[in-house]
Amino acid sequence: MFRSNTPITDWSDRHVWIIGASEGIGLALAQALKLQKAQLTVSARNEKRLQQEFSDKARILPMDVSSNEDVSKVMDFLVQQETVPDTVFWLPAVYHPGGILSLDPEATQQRLHTNLLSAFNLFPRIVRYWSSNPLIKKQYHWSWFSSLAAYRGLPNASDYGASRAAISHLAQSSHLELKRHNIDISLISPGFVNTRLTEKNEFKMPLLMSPKRAAQLTLKGLKSGNFETHFPKRMSLLFKFLNILPIDLYLKLMRVLK
Ligand SMILES: NC(=O)c1ccc[n+]([C@@H]2O[C@H](COP(=O)([O-])OP(=O)(O)OC[C@H]3O[C@@H](n4cnc5c(N)ncnc54)[C@H](OP(=O)(O)O)[C@@H]3O)[C@@H](O)[C@H]2O)c1
């Protein structure tokens, strides 16, 4: 109906940078994009894992996104080589299950550094570069991975949920600001995906899907040109409904269900 972004139907002319490509959804996305002939650059902290998966398939740039030094080094390298990718997927996140009362303040701040603050380091550098080096035939594209946990407060989501809500907010505000610079911004909001991140959960996760399926749905979403790609639909539509309830009704309902 209303398309916010230019649909991405052909990946063969894109240079895609997947940040968080050593595991989970990012790894599956890189594998799917390789099959679609995208040129790939991959990053994460674990260089050994990246070498195992991508030694002859992608350019490997190990980086801890929470390290200013790493981010500056990688960015300088890309600019000097004139090989700044035109499309970025941002996935880094760490998760620790548990409630507010059991939070360790120092560990929590470290997680928030990765999950939120680091986004404000690389992202502005990339989009500044993009806005001063416009493309002729296509749009630049930055895709933020957030979560259905971003929509409304959930019990035991504490710092992780708050970081996802902030990323979803940043996705919207950056979309509004950067559209006129020919930069598309999209938001991916998955439900439960079977990865290292969710294996810490002790509860049964409804509609748990494979990383491969999550990657397929992500690419399908980008093909549609919609700002947000959310899945699985049975869960995301329920979350969207909960999101429009008056807040006191929502809180009461959640207290009863808990
Ligand atoms: N799994 C789910 O159910 C689910 C649901 C909703 C949303 N999501 C979102 O999807 C994204 C990916 O999650 P996932 O489940 O695929 O997690 P995952 O399997 O743990 O993968 C996370 C990726 O991020 C990288 N990473 C973590 N910290 C980093 C750092 N400081 N610097 C650079 N890279 C870092 C990891 O690599 P290294 O450890 O090698 O650095 C890894 O490649 C996250 O944004 C998450 O919030 C996941």
mmCIF file of C-alpha atoms and ligand atoms in Angstrom, residues 19-27 43-47 49-50 63-67 90-94 114-115 118 145-149 160 164 188-198 201 205 208 211, ligand 1:
data_model
loop_
_atom_site.group_PDB
_atom_site.id
_atom_site.type_symbol
_atom_site.label_atom_id
_atom_site.label_comp_id
_atom_site.label_asym_id
_atom_site.label_seq_id
_atom_site.Cartn_x
_atom_site.Cartn_y
_atom_site.Cartn_z
ATOM 1 C CA ILE A 19 27.453 -6.865 11.485
ATOM 2 C CA GLY A 20 26.829 -9.832 13.785
ATOM 3 C CA ALA A 21 27.447 -12.481 11.107
ATOM 4 C CA SER A 22 29.273 -15.143 13.158
ATOM 5 C CA GLU A 23 26.136 -16.712 14.676
ATOM 6 C CA GLY A 24 22.366 -17.024 14.522
ATOM 7 C CA ILE A 25 20.257 -14.872 12.242
ATOM 8 C CA GLY A 26 23.214 -12.845 10.898
ATOM 9 C CA LEU A 27 25.028 -16.011 9.826
ATOM 10 C CA SER A 43 31.871 -8.602 11.090
ATOM 11 C CA ALA A 44 31.594 -9.875 14.670
ATOM 12 C CA ARG A 45 34.051 -10.345 17.534
ATOM 13 C CA ASN A 46 34.820 -14.016 16.945
ATOM 14 C CA GLU A 47 37.308 -13.976 14.063
ATOM 15 C CA ARG A 49 34.077 -18.375 13.589
ATOM 16 C CA LEU A 50 34.042 -15.853 10.762
ATOM 17 C CA MET A 63 35.177 -5.898 15.170
ATOM 18 C CA ASP A 64 33.776 -5.444 18.651
ATOM 19 C CA VAL A 65 31.063 -2.833 18.097
ATOM 20 C CA SER A 66 31.403 -1.646 21.689
ATOM 21 C CA SER A 67 35.081 -0.743 21.127
ATOM 22 C CA TRP A 90 22.905 -4.359 12.229
ATOM 23 C CA LEU A 91 22.416 -7.382 14.508
ATOM 24 C CA PRO A 92 24.761 -7.268 17.533
ATOM 25 C CA ALA A 93 22.951 -8.036 20.761
ATOM 26 C CA VAL A 94 23.572 -9.872 23.989
ATOM 27 C CA THR A 114 26.624 -3.485 22.946
ATOM 28 C CA ASN A 115 22.870 -3.474 22.418
ATOM 29 C CA SER A 118 27.369 1.017 20.026
ATOM 30 C CA PHE A 145 17.350 -5.786 13.861
ATOM 31 C CA SER A 146 15.058 -5.202 16.818
ATOM 32 C CA SER A 147 12.390 -7.511 18.253
ATOM 33 C CA LEU A 148 8.688 -7.921 18.979
ATOM 34 C CA ALA A 149 9.839 -7.378 22.582
ATOM 35 C CA TYR A 160 17.213 -6.296 26.583
ATOM 36 C CA ARG A 164 15.161 -3.205 21.527
ATOM 37 C CA ILE A 188 13.197 -6.114 11.392
ATOM 38 C CA SER A 189 11.083 -7.309 14.334
ATOM 39 C CA PRO A 190 11.356 -11.073 14.839
ATOM 40 C CA GLY A 191 9.599 -13.258 17.384
ATOM 41 C CA PHE A 192 11.481 -16.252 18.820
ATOM 42 C CA VAL A 193 14.350 -17.592 16.696
ATOM 43 C CA ASN A 194 16.372 -20.647 17.695
ATOM 44 C CA THR A 195 19.854 -19.180 18.306
ATOM 45 C CA ARG A 196 22.552 -18.892 20.962
ATOM 46 C CA LEU A 197 20.632 -15.901 22.301
ATOM 47 C CA THR A 198 17.373 -17.743 23.006
ATOM 48 C CA ASN A 201 15.471 -19.183 27.933
ATOM 49 C CA MET A 205 9.016 -20.290 23.257
ATOM 50 C CA LEU A 208 10.119 -20.735 17.596
ATOM 51 C CA PRO A 211 17.548 -18.736 11.742
HETATM 52 N N1 LIG B 1 16.903 -15.016 18.553
HETATM 53 C C1 LIG B 1 15.736 -14.424 18.721
HETATM 54 O O1 LIG B 1 14.745 -15.039 19.164
HETATM 55 C C2 LIG B 1 15.567 -12.965 18.409
HETATM 56 C C3 LIG B 1 14.275 -12.444 18.508
HETATM 57 C C4 LIG B 1 14.066 -11.112 18.226
HETATM 58 C C5 LIG B 1 15.118 -10.319 17.836
HETATM 59 N N2 LIG B 1 16.372 -10.842 17.726
HETATM 60 C C6 LIG B 1 17.453 -9.937 17.340
HETATM 61 O O2 LIG B 1 18.188 -10.485 16.258
HETATM 62 C C7 LIG B 1 19.554 -10.074 16.369
HETATM 63 C C8 LIG B 1 20.456 -11.289 16.268
HETATM 64 O O3 LIG B 1 20.162 -12.173 17.325
HETATM 65 P P1 LIG B 1 20.560 -13.726 17.298
HETATM 66 O O4 LIG B 1 19.473 -14.439 17.984
HETATM 67 O O5 LIG B 1 20.978 -14.133 15.930
HETATM 68 O O6 LIG B 1 21.815 -13.692 18.308
HETATM 69 P P2 LIG B 1 23.185 -14.517 18.289
HETATM 70 O O7 LIG B 1 22.997 -15.851 17.678
HETATM 71 O O8 LIG B 1 23.725 -14.428 19.671
HETATM 72 O O9 LIG B 1 24.092 -13.624 17.310
HETATM 73 C C9 LIG B 1 24.452 -12.323 17.668
HETATM 74 C C10 LIG B 1 25.540 -11.852 16.717
HETATM 75 O O10 LIG B 1 25.975 -10.554 17.183
HETATM 76 C C11 LIG B 1 27.390 -10.586 17.361
HETATM 77 N N3 LIG B 1 27.802 -9.710 18.448
HETATM 78 C C12 LIG B 1 27.417 -9.746 19.747
HETATM 79 N N4 LIG B 1 28.070 -8.803 20.434
HETATM 80 C C13 LIG B 1 28.896 -8.169 19.561
HETATM 81 C C14 LIG B 1 29.836 -7.114 19.689
HETATM 82 N N5 LIG B 1 30.078 -6.515 20.851
HETATM 83 N N6 LIG B 1 30.498 -6.707 18.581
HETATM 84 C C15 LIG B 1 30.270 -7.318 17.384
HETATM 85 N N7 LIG B 1 29.388 -8.315 17.202
HETATM 86 C C16 LIG B 1 28.721 -8.741 18.298
HETATM 87 C C17 LIG B 1 27.723 -12.044 17.655
HETATM 88 O O11 LIG B 1 29.061 -12.372 17.287
HETATM 89 P P3 LIG B 1 30.309 -12.490 18.284
HETATM 90 O O12 LIG B 1 29.848 -13.149 19.539
HETATM 91 O O13 LIG B 1 31.299 -13.276 17.463
HETATM 92 O O14 LIG B 1 30.749 -11.085 18.482
HETATM 93 C C18 LIG B 1 26.751 -12.755 16.710
HETATM 94 O O15 LIG B 1 27.298 -12.839 15.430
HETATM 95 C C19 LIG B 1 19.675 -9.311 17.690
HETATM 96 O O16 LIG B 1 19.646 -7.930 17.408
HETATM 97 C C20 LIG B 1 18.439 -9.719 18.462
HETATM 98 O O17 LIG B 1 17.992 -8.708 19.347
HETATM 99 C C21 LIG B 1 16.629 -12.152 18.010
#
